Amino acid sequence: MKTLVFFNNKGGVGKTTLACNVVSYLNLRKNLKVLLIDADPQCNATQAMLDDDVLQDIYWSDQSKAKTLYSYLSPIGHGDSDIQSDVEPLEADSNLFGTPLIPGHPNMSLVEDQLSSAWGDLQANKLRGFRITNWIAQLTPKLGNYDLVVFDVGPSLGALNRTVLLGCDYVVTPFGCDIFSLLGIKNISAWIAGWKRQYERSLANINEDQPGAIANYPMALNPDLKFRFAGYSVQQYVTRTFKTGPRPVKAYDQIMAMIPATVQESLQSLTRPGATAEKLELGHIPFLYSLIPLAQSNRVPVHLLAEVGAIVGAQGKQVDQFEKIMSSFCEKLLANVGMSA
């Protein structure tokens, strides 16, 4: 089982929409078993996938048996170092994305305070800090048999996202077609490199101070095998049709031309050997006009819009276009993380 996070520290780039559609496509079209975990306190992925009656049952009913990510991490919020042992994701039939889900919860913001304190303990070479920071290493063995576990997170570079990034094997970064996304690439690289250096220093120190202590607990012992860059996409750029076919309008074209070199320069240290610039470009998602809000209102992935009877006229061609993009995107992504459909 491998773990992956969709992350960009700039919001509004369609990250959650992409993550939800990708996991659905992997489950329904590539026949993999992929779990989505909503680690964003704003719960955007959860809202995108679940109907209102299901949401009301989870968050408002005293009788609900459904658990959120906060349910499992609440002991950390209360000062403990362990998470809850019984993990039961919502089944794939709970939503039209065909995807098992661990819903998010706004109370993850409360857990973030403890995660921030834990990072201070880690820097002070305290075992508790390592155990809490590595909550993903505690969680994944309890999940069951999945090919891939995907985390959706918010755009911050705070304590919660730090633990997710440090705990995941791979990172996928969706960009908007603007200058701020280029700046975001540099931020991601600098922050992750800094976290890695501190983690490695503290790991060496605690191994020297308390030999063998960390071997008793699940945690990342080799940061070089974590948060490897698995690729990027450019989201919702506007195209015009020329004789040679559709391509981005000039303003977007200029930014898109700058992205590969910026990725190569800033994220090279996070990529595994053999990951060329061409392989890291997973596929770009053009602006799809009414399709995204239509999919959101029906709470279905874009590739299923025709199957639920939600499209008319030329929208069918757009759905076909999106499906081709998703197929190529997922094949490249799986290759970059060492998997196959």
Short mmCIF file of N, CA and C in Angstrom, two decimals, residues 199-336:
data_model
loop_
_atom_site.label_atom_id
_atom_site.label_comp_id
_atom_site.label_asym_id
_atom_site.label_seq_id
_atom_site.Cartn_x
_atom_site.Cartn_y
_atom_site.Cartn_z
N TYR A 199 13.82 16.97 10.78
CA TYR A 199 13.42 15.61 11.14
C TYR A 199 14.63 14.69 11.20
N GLU A 200 15.51 14.80 10.22
CA GLU A 200 16.69 13.94 10.17
C GLU A 200 17.64 14.24 11.34
N ARG A 201 17.80 15.52 11.68
CA ARG A 201 18.65 15.87 12.82
C ARG A 201 18.10 15.30 14.11
N SER A 202 16.79 15.47 14.30
CA SER A 202 16.17 14.98 15.53
C SER A 202 16.18 13.46 15.58
N LEU A 203 16.03 12.83 14.44
CA LEU A 203 16.07 11.36 14.37
C LEU A 203 17.45 10.85 14.78
N ALA A 204 18.49 11.50 14.29
CA ALA A 204 19.85 11.11 14.66
C ALA A 204 20.09 11.33 16.15
N ASN A 205 19.58 12.44 16.68
CA ASN A 205 19.79 12.76 18.09
C ASN A 205 19.08 11.77 19.01
N ILE A 206 17.84 11.43 18.69
CA ILE A 206 17.11 10.52 19.58
C ILE A 206 17.68 9.10 19.50
N ASN A 207 18.19 8.73 18.32
CA ASN A 207 18.85 7.42 18.21
C ASN A 207 20.12 7.37 19.05
N GLU A 208 20.76 8.51 19.19
CA GLU A 208 21.96 8.57 20.02
C GLU A 208 21.60 8.62 21.50
N ASP A 209 20.58 9.40 21.86
CA ASP A 209 20.20 9.56 23.26
C ASP A 209 19.44 8.35 23.80
N GLN A 210 18.56 7.77 22.94
CA GLN A 210 17.73 6.64 23.38
C GLN A 210 17.83 5.51 22.35
N PRO A 211 18.95 4.82 22.31
CA PRO A 211 19.14 3.78 21.29
C PRO A 211 18.03 2.74 21.31
N GLY A 212 17.45 2.49 20.14
CA GLY A 212 16.44 1.46 20.02
C GLY A 212 15.03 1.88 20.40
N ALA A 213 14.86 3.06 20.98
CA ALA A 213 13.54 3.45 21.49
C ALA A 213 12.52 3.59 20.36
N ILE A 214 12.91 4.23 19.25
CA ILE A 214 11.93 4.49 18.20
C ILE A 214 11.56 3.22 17.44
N ALA A 215 12.36 2.17 17.56
CA ALA A 215 12.06 0.92 16.86
C ALA A 215 10.79 0.26 17.39
N ASN A 216 10.32 0.68 18.56
CA ASN A 216 9.12 0.09 19.16
C ASN A 216 7.82 0.70 18.63
N TYR A 217 7.93 1.72 17.78
CA TYR A 217 6.74 2.43 17.33
C TYR A 217 6.77 2.63 15.81
N PRO A 218 5.59 2.67 15.17
CA PRO A 218 5.55 2.92 13.73
C PRO A 218 5.90 4.37 13.42
N MET A 219 6.89 4.58 12.59
CA MET A 219 7.27 5.93 12.19
C MET A 219 8.21 5.88 11.01
N ALA A 220 8.35 6.99 10.33
CA ALA A 220 9.25 7.10 9.19
C ALA A 220 10.69 7.14 9.67
N LEU A 221 11.46 6.14 9.29
CA LEU A 221 12.86 6.06 9.70
C LEU A 221 13.81 6.52 8.59
N ASN A 222 13.29 6.61 7.37
CA ASN A 222 14.11 7.06 6.24
C ASN A 222 13.35 8.12 5.44
N PRO A 223 13.53 9.39 5.79
CA PRO A 223 12.78 10.46 5.10
C PRO A 223 13.02 10.51 3.60
N ASP A 224 14.12 9.93 3.12
CA ASP A 224 14.37 9.94 1.67
C ASP A 224 13.31 9.16 0.91
N LEU A 225 12.57 8.29 1.59
CA LEU A 225 11.54 7.50 0.95
C LEU A 225 10.15 8.12 1.11
N LYS A 226 10.09 9.33 1.62
CA LYS A 226 8.82 10.02 1.82
C LYS A 226 8.74 11.27 0.94
N PHE A 227 7.51 11.78 0.82
CA PHE A 227 7.17 13.02 0.11
C PHE A 227 7.93 13.20 -1.21
N ARG A 228 8.07 12.11 -1.97
CA ARG A 228 8.69 12.23 -3.30
C ARG A 228 7.68 12.82 -4.29
N PHE A 229 8.15 13.70 -5.12
CA PHE A 229 7.28 14.42 -6.05
C PHE A 229 6.85 13.49 -7.17
N ALA A 230 5.53 13.28 -7.31
CA ALA A 230 5.01 12.34 -8.30
C ALA A 230 4.42 13.02 -9.52
N GLY A 231 4.41 14.35 -9.54
CA GLY A 231 3.94 15.03 -10.73
C GLY A 231 3.04 16.22 -10.45
N TYR A 232 2.64 16.88 -11.52
CA TYR A 232 1.83 18.09 -11.39
C TYR A 232 0.88 18.19 -12.58
N SER A 233 -0.10 19.04 -12.42
CA SER A 233 -1.01 19.39 -13.52
C SER A 233 -1.31 20.87 -13.43
N VAL A 234 -1.79 21.43 -14.52
CA VAL A 234 -2.25 22.81 -14.54
C VAL A 234 -3.76 22.77 -14.70
N GLN A 235 -4.46 23.46 -13.82
CA GLN A 235 -5.91 23.34 -13.71
C GLN A 235 -6.66 24.52 -14.35
N GLN A 236 -7.72 24.20 -15.06
CA GLN A 236 -8.73 25.16 -15.50
C GLN A 236 -8.16 26.35 -16.27
N TYR A 237 -7.23 26.07 -17.18
CA TYR A 237 -6.77 27.14 -18.06
C TYR A 237 -7.73 27.25 -19.25
N VAL A 238 -7.77 28.43 -19.86
CA VAL A 238 -8.71 28.69 -20.95
C VAL A 238 -8.02 28.44 -22.29
N THR A 239 -8.72 27.74 -23.20
CA THR A 239 -8.15 27.43 -24.51
C THR A 239 -8.86 28.20 -25.62
N ARG A 240 -8.16 28.33 -26.72
CA ARG A 240 -8.76 28.81 -27.97
C ARG A 240 -8.43 27.79 -29.04
N THR A 241 -9.29 27.68 -30.05
CA THR A 241 -9.08 26.71 -31.11
C THR A 241 -8.38 27.37 -32.30
N PHE A 242 -7.23 26.78 -32.66
CA PHE A 242 -6.47 27.23 -33.82
C PHE A 242 -6.48 26.12 -34.87
N LYS A 243 -5.86 26.37 -36.02
CA LYS A 243 -5.82 25.36 -37.07
C LYS A 243 -5.15 24.08 -36.58
N THR A 244 -4.18 24.25 -35.69
CA THR A 244 -3.45 23.09 -35.16
C THR A 244 -4.18 22.44 -34.00
N GLY A 245 -5.34 22.97 -33.62
CA GLY A 245 -6.10 22.41 -32.52
C GLY A 245 -6.16 23.37 -31.34
N PRO A 246 -6.84 22.99 -30.24
CA PRO A 246 -6.97 23.89 -29.09
C PRO A 246 -5.65 24.04 -28.35
N ARG A 247 -5.37 25.24 -27.91
CA ARG A 247 -4.21 25.47 -27.05
C ARG A 247 -4.52 26.65 -26.14
N PRO A 248 -3.75 26.81 -25.05
CA PRO A 248 -4.06 27.88 -24.10
C PRO A 248 -4.00 29.26 -24.75
N VAL A 249 -4.85 30.16 -24.26
CA VAL A 249 -4.74 31.54 -24.71
C VAL A 249 -3.40 32.10 -24.26
N LYS A 250 -2.98 33.20 -24.88
CA LYS A 250 -1.61 33.69 -24.71
C LYS A 250 -1.21 33.91 -23.26
N ALA A 251 -2.10 34.51 -22.46
CA ALA A 251 -1.76 34.82 -21.07
C ALA A 251 -1.45 33.53 -20.29
N TYR A 252 -2.23 32.48 -20.55
CA TYR A 252 -2.00 31.21 -19.87
C TYR A 252 -0.80 30.49 -20.46
N ASP A 253 -0.64 30.61 -21.76
CA ASP A 253 0.44 29.92 -22.45
C ASP A 253 1.79 30.35 -21.90
N GLN A 254 1.95 31.62 -21.57
CA GLN A 254 3.21 32.13 -21.04
C GLN A 254 3.54 31.50 -19.69
N ILE A 255 2.53 31.40 -18.82
CA ILE A 255 2.75 30.79 -17.50
C ILE A 255 3.05 29.30 -17.66
N MET A 256 2.28 28.62 -18.50
CA MET A 256 2.47 27.18 -18.67
C MET A 256 3.86 26.87 -19.22
N ALA A 257 4.39 27.76 -20.03
CA ALA A 257 5.73 27.55 -20.57
C ALA A 257 6.80 27.67 -19.49
N MET A 258 6.50 28.40 -18.42
CA MET A 258 7.47 28.60 -17.34
C MET A 258 7.44 27.49 -16.30
N ILE A 259 6.33 26.75 -16.23
CA ILE A 259 6.16 25.78 -15.15
C ILE A 259 7.17 24.63 -15.19
N PRO A 260 7.41 23.98 -16.34
CA PRO A 260 8.35 22.83 -16.31
C PRO A 260 9.73 23.17 -15.77
N ALA A 261 10.28 24.31 -16.21
CA ALA A 261 11.61 24.70 -15.73
C ALA A 261 11.59 25.03 -14.25
N THR A 262 10.50 25.66 -13.79
CA THR A 262 10.39 25.99 -12.37
C THR A 262 10.28 24.73 -11.53
N VAL A 263 9.50 23.77 -12.00
CA VAL A 263 9.40 22.48 -11.31
C VAL A 263 10.75 21.79 -11.26
N GLN A 264 11.45 21.76 -12.40
CA GLN A 264 12.75 21.10 -12.47
C GLN A 264 13.73 21.74 -11.50
N GLU A 265 13.74 23.07 -11.45
CA GLU A 265 14.68 23.78 -10.60
C GLU A 265 14.36 23.61 -9.12
N SER A 266 13.07 23.69 -8.77
CA SER A 266 12.69 23.74 -7.36
C SER A 266 12.45 22.38 -6.74
N LEU A 267 11.97 21.41 -7.52
CA LEU A 267 11.54 20.14 -6.94
C LEU A 267 12.41 18.96 -7.33
N GLN A 268 13.53 19.24 -7.99
CA GLN A 268 14.40 18.15 -8.42
C GLN A 268 14.86 17.29 -7.25
N SER A 269 15.12 17.93 -6.11
CA SER A 269 15.61 17.18 -4.94
C SER A 269 14.56 16.24 -4.37
N LEU A 270 13.29 16.46 -4.72
CA LEU A 270 12.22 15.63 -4.18
C LEU A 270 11.78 14.52 -5.14
N THR A 271 12.34 14.50 -6.33
CA THR A 271 11.95 13.50 -7.31
C THR A 271 12.88 12.30 -7.25
N ARG A 272 12.32 11.13 -7.53
CA ARG A 272 13.16 9.95 -7.52
C ARG A 272 13.91 9.85 -8.84
N PRO A 273 15.04 9.12 -8.87
CA PRO A 273 15.84 9.02 -10.10
C PRO A 273 15.00 8.52 -11.27
N GLY A 274 15.22 9.13 -12.42
CA GLY A 274 14.51 8.73 -13.62
C GLY A 274 13.22 9.48 -13.87
N ALA A 275 12.82 10.33 -12.93
CA ALA A 275 11.58 11.09 -13.09
C ALA A 275 11.88 12.35 -13.91
N THR A 276 11.75 12.25 -15.21
CA THR A 276 12.04 13.37 -16.11
C THR A 276 10.91 14.39 -16.07
N ALA A 277 11.21 15.57 -16.63
CA ALA A 277 10.20 16.64 -16.68
C ALA A 277 8.97 16.18 -17.45
N GLU A 278 9.17 15.42 -18.51
CA GLU A 278 8.04 14.93 -19.30
C GLU A 278 7.16 13.98 -18.48
N LYS A 279 7.78 13.11 -17.69
CA LYS A 279 7.01 12.16 -16.89
C LYS A 279 6.26 12.84 -15.75
N LEU A 280 6.84 13.93 -15.23
CA LEU A 280 6.22 14.62 -14.11
C LEU A 280 5.01 15.45 -14.54
N GLU A 281 4.91 15.78 -15.81
CA GLU A 281 3.75 16.52 -16.31
C GLU A 281 2.63 15.51 -16.55
N LEU A 282 1.72 15.40 -15.58
CA LEU A 282 0.72 14.34 -15.59
C LEU A 282 -0.39 14.58 -16.60
N GLY A 283 -0.65 15.83 -16.90
CA GLY A 283 -1.75 16.17 -17.81
C GLY A 283 -2.44 17.41 -17.31
N HIS A 284 -2.79 18.28 -18.21
CA HIS A 284 -3.39 19.55 -17.84
C HIS A 284 -4.90 19.52 -18.07
N ILE A 285 -5.63 20.17 -17.17
CA ILE A 285 -7.08 20.15 -17.20
C ILE A 285 -7.60 21.50 -17.68
N PRO A 286 -8.13 21.60 -18.90
CA PRO A 286 -8.64 22.89 -19.37
C PRO A 286 -9.92 23.28 -18.65
N PHE A 287 -10.28 24.53 -18.78
CA PHE A 287 -11.53 25.01 -18.19
C PHE A 287 -12.69 24.30 -18.88
N LEU A 288 -13.54 23.65 -18.10
CA LEU A 288 -14.61 22.81 -18.65
C LEU A 288 -15.98 23.46 -18.55
N TYR A 289 -15.99 24.78 -18.35
CA TYR A 289 -17.23 25.55 -18.35
C TYR A 289 -18.25 24.96 -17.36
N SER A 290 -19.36 24.44 -17.85
CA SER A 290 -20.44 24.04 -16.93
C SER A 290 -20.23 22.66 -16.31
N LEU A 291 -19.24 21.89 -16.78
CA LEU A 291 -19.13 20.50 -16.32
C LEU A 291 -18.80 20.39 -14.83
N ILE A 292 -17.88 21.21 -14.35
CA ILE A 292 -17.47 21.09 -12.95
C ILE A 292 -18.63 21.44 -12.01
N PRO A 293 -19.28 22.61 -12.17
CA PRO A 293 -20.44 22.87 -11.28
C PRO A 293 -21.56 21.85 -11.45
N LEU A 294 -21.71 21.31 -12.66
CA LEU A 294 -22.73 20.29 -12.89
C LEU A 294 -22.40 19.02 -12.11
N ALA A 295 -21.13 18.63 -12.14
CA ALA A 295 -20.71 17.45 -11.38
C ALA A 295 -20.84 17.70 -9.89
N GLN A 296 -20.50 18.91 -9.45
CA GLN A 296 -20.59 19.23 -8.03
C GLN A 296 -22.02 19.21 -7.55
N SER A 297 -22.93 19.76 -8.34
CA SER A 297 -24.34 19.79 -7.91
C SER A 297 -24.96 18.40 -7.87
N ASN A 298 -24.46 17.50 -8.72
CA ASN A 298 -24.97 16.12 -8.74
C ASN A 298 -24.15 15.18 -7.86
N ARG A 299 -23.05 15.71 -7.31
CA ARG A 299 -22.14 14.93 -6.46
C ARG A 299 -21.72 13.63 -7.16
N VAL A 300 -21.25 13.81 -8.38
CA VAL A 300 -20.70 12.69 -9.16
C VAL A 300 -19.38 13.14 -9.77
N PRO A 301 -18.48 12.21 -10.10
CA PRO A 301 -17.28 12.58 -10.85
C PRO A 301 -17.66 12.97 -12.26
N VAL A 302 -16.84 13.76 -12.90
CA VAL A 302 -17.15 14.25 -14.25
C VAL A 302 -17.34 13.10 -15.22
N HIS A 303 -16.55 12.03 -15.08
CA HIS A 303 -16.62 10.95 -16.07
C HIS A 303 -17.93 10.15 -15.97
N LEU A 304 -18.73 10.38 -14.92
CA LEU A 304 -20.01 9.68 -14.79
C LEU A 304 -21.22 10.56 -15.11
N LEU A 305 -20.98 11.79 -15.55
CA LEU A 305 -22.10 12.71 -15.79
C LEU A 305 -23.08 12.15 -16.82
N ALA A 306 -22.56 11.54 -17.86
CA ALA A 306 -23.46 10.98 -18.88
C ALA A 306 -24.25 9.81 -18.33
N GLU A 307 -23.63 9.00 -17.49
CA GLU A 307 -24.28 7.81 -16.96
C GLU A 307 -25.44 8.15 -16.02
N VAL A 308 -25.38 9.32 -15.38
CA VAL A 308 -26.48 9.72 -14.50
C VAL A 308 -27.46 10.64 -15.22
N GLY A 309 -27.27 10.83 -16.52
CA GLY A 309 -28.21 11.63 -17.31
C GLY A 309 -28.18 13.11 -17.01
N ALA A 310 -27.00 13.64 -16.67
CA ALA A 310 -26.92 15.03 -16.23
C ALA A 310 -26.41 15.98 -17.30
N ILE A 311 -26.16 15.49 -18.53
CA ILE A 311 -25.60 16.36 -19.56
C ILE A 311 -26.51 16.41 -20.78
N VAL A 312 -26.31 17.46 -21.58
CA VAL A 312 -27.08 17.62 -22.82
C VAL A 312 -26.15 18.12 -23.91
N GLY A 313 -26.47 17.79 -25.15
CA GLY A 313 -25.79 18.35 -26.30
C GLY A 313 -24.29 18.15 -26.30
N ALA A 314 -23.59 19.28 -26.55
CA ALA A 314 -22.14 19.26 -26.71
C ALA A 314 -21.40 18.89 -25.44
N GLN A 315 -22.09 18.88 -24.31
CA GLN A 315 -21.42 18.50 -23.06
C GLN A 315 -20.89 17.07 -23.11
N GLY A 316 -21.53 16.25 -23.95
CA GLY A 316 -21.05 14.88 -24.09
C GLY A 316 -19.63 14.81 -24.60
N LYS A 317 -19.28 15.68 -25.56
CA LYS A 317 -17.91 15.71 -26.09
C LYS A 317 -16.93 16.18 -25.02
N GLN A 318 -17.37 17.13 -24.19
CA GLN A 318 -16.50 17.60 -23.11
C GLN A 318 -16.23 16.49 -22.10
N VAL A 319 -17.25 15.70 -21.79
CA VAL A 319 -17.06 14.58 -20.87
C VAL A 319 -16.10 13.56 -21.47
N ASP A 320 -16.25 13.30 -22.77
CA ASP A 320 -15.32 12.38 -23.44
C ASP A 320 -13.89 12.91 -23.39
N GLN A 321 -13.75 14.22 -23.59
CA GLN A 321 -12.43 14.84 -23.52
C GLN A 321 -11.84 14.68 -22.12
N PHE A 322 -12.66 14.94 -21.12
CA PHE A 322 -12.20 14.82 -19.74
C PHE A 322 -11.78 13.37 -19.43
N GLU A 323 -12.56 12.42 -19.92
CA GLU A 323 -12.24 11.02 -19.64
C GLU A 323 -10.89 10.64 -20.25
N LYS A 324 -10.59 11.13 -21.43
CA LYS A 324 -9.29 10.86 -22.05
C LYS A 324 -8.16 11.48 -21.22
N ILE A 325 -8.40 12.69 -20.74
CA ILE A 325 -7.39 13.35 -19.91
C ILE A 325 -7.16 12.56 -18.62
N MET A 326 -8.27 12.10 -17.99
CA MET A 326 -8.15 11.34 -16.75
C MET A 326 -7.42 10.02 -16.96
N SER A 327 -7.71 9.35 -18.06
CA SER A 327 -7.06 8.08 -18.33
C SER A 327 -5.55 8.25 -18.45
N SER A 328 -5.13 9.24 -19.23
CA SER A 328 -3.71 9.50 -19.39
C SER A 328 -3.08 9.95 -18.08
N PHE A 329 -3.77 10.86 -17.37
CA PHE A 329 -3.29 11.36 -16.08
C PHE A 329 -3.03 10.20 -15.13
N CYS A 330 -4.00 9.32 -14.99
CA CYS A 330 -3.88 8.22 -14.02
C CYS A 330 -2.80 7.23 -14.42
N GLU A 331 -2.65 6.98 -15.71
CA GLU A 331 -1.60 6.06 -16.16
C GLU A 331 -0.21 6.63 -15.84
N LYS A 332 -0.03 7.93 -16.09
CA LYS A 332 1.25 8.55 -15.76
C LYS A 332 1.50 8.56 -14.26
N LEU A 333 0.46 8.89 -13.50
CA LEU A 333 0.60 8.92 -12.05
C LEU A 333 0.98 7.56 -11.51
N LEU A 334 0.30 6.52 -11.95
CA LEU A 334 0.62 5.18 -11.47
C LEU A 334 2.05 4.78 -11.83
N ALA A 335 2.48 5.13 -13.02
CA ALA A 335 3.86 4.83 -13.42
C ALA A 335 4.86 5.56 -12.52
N ASN A 336 4.55 6.81 -12.17
CA ASN A 336 5.48 7.60 -11.35
C ASN A 336 5.57 7.11 -9.91
#
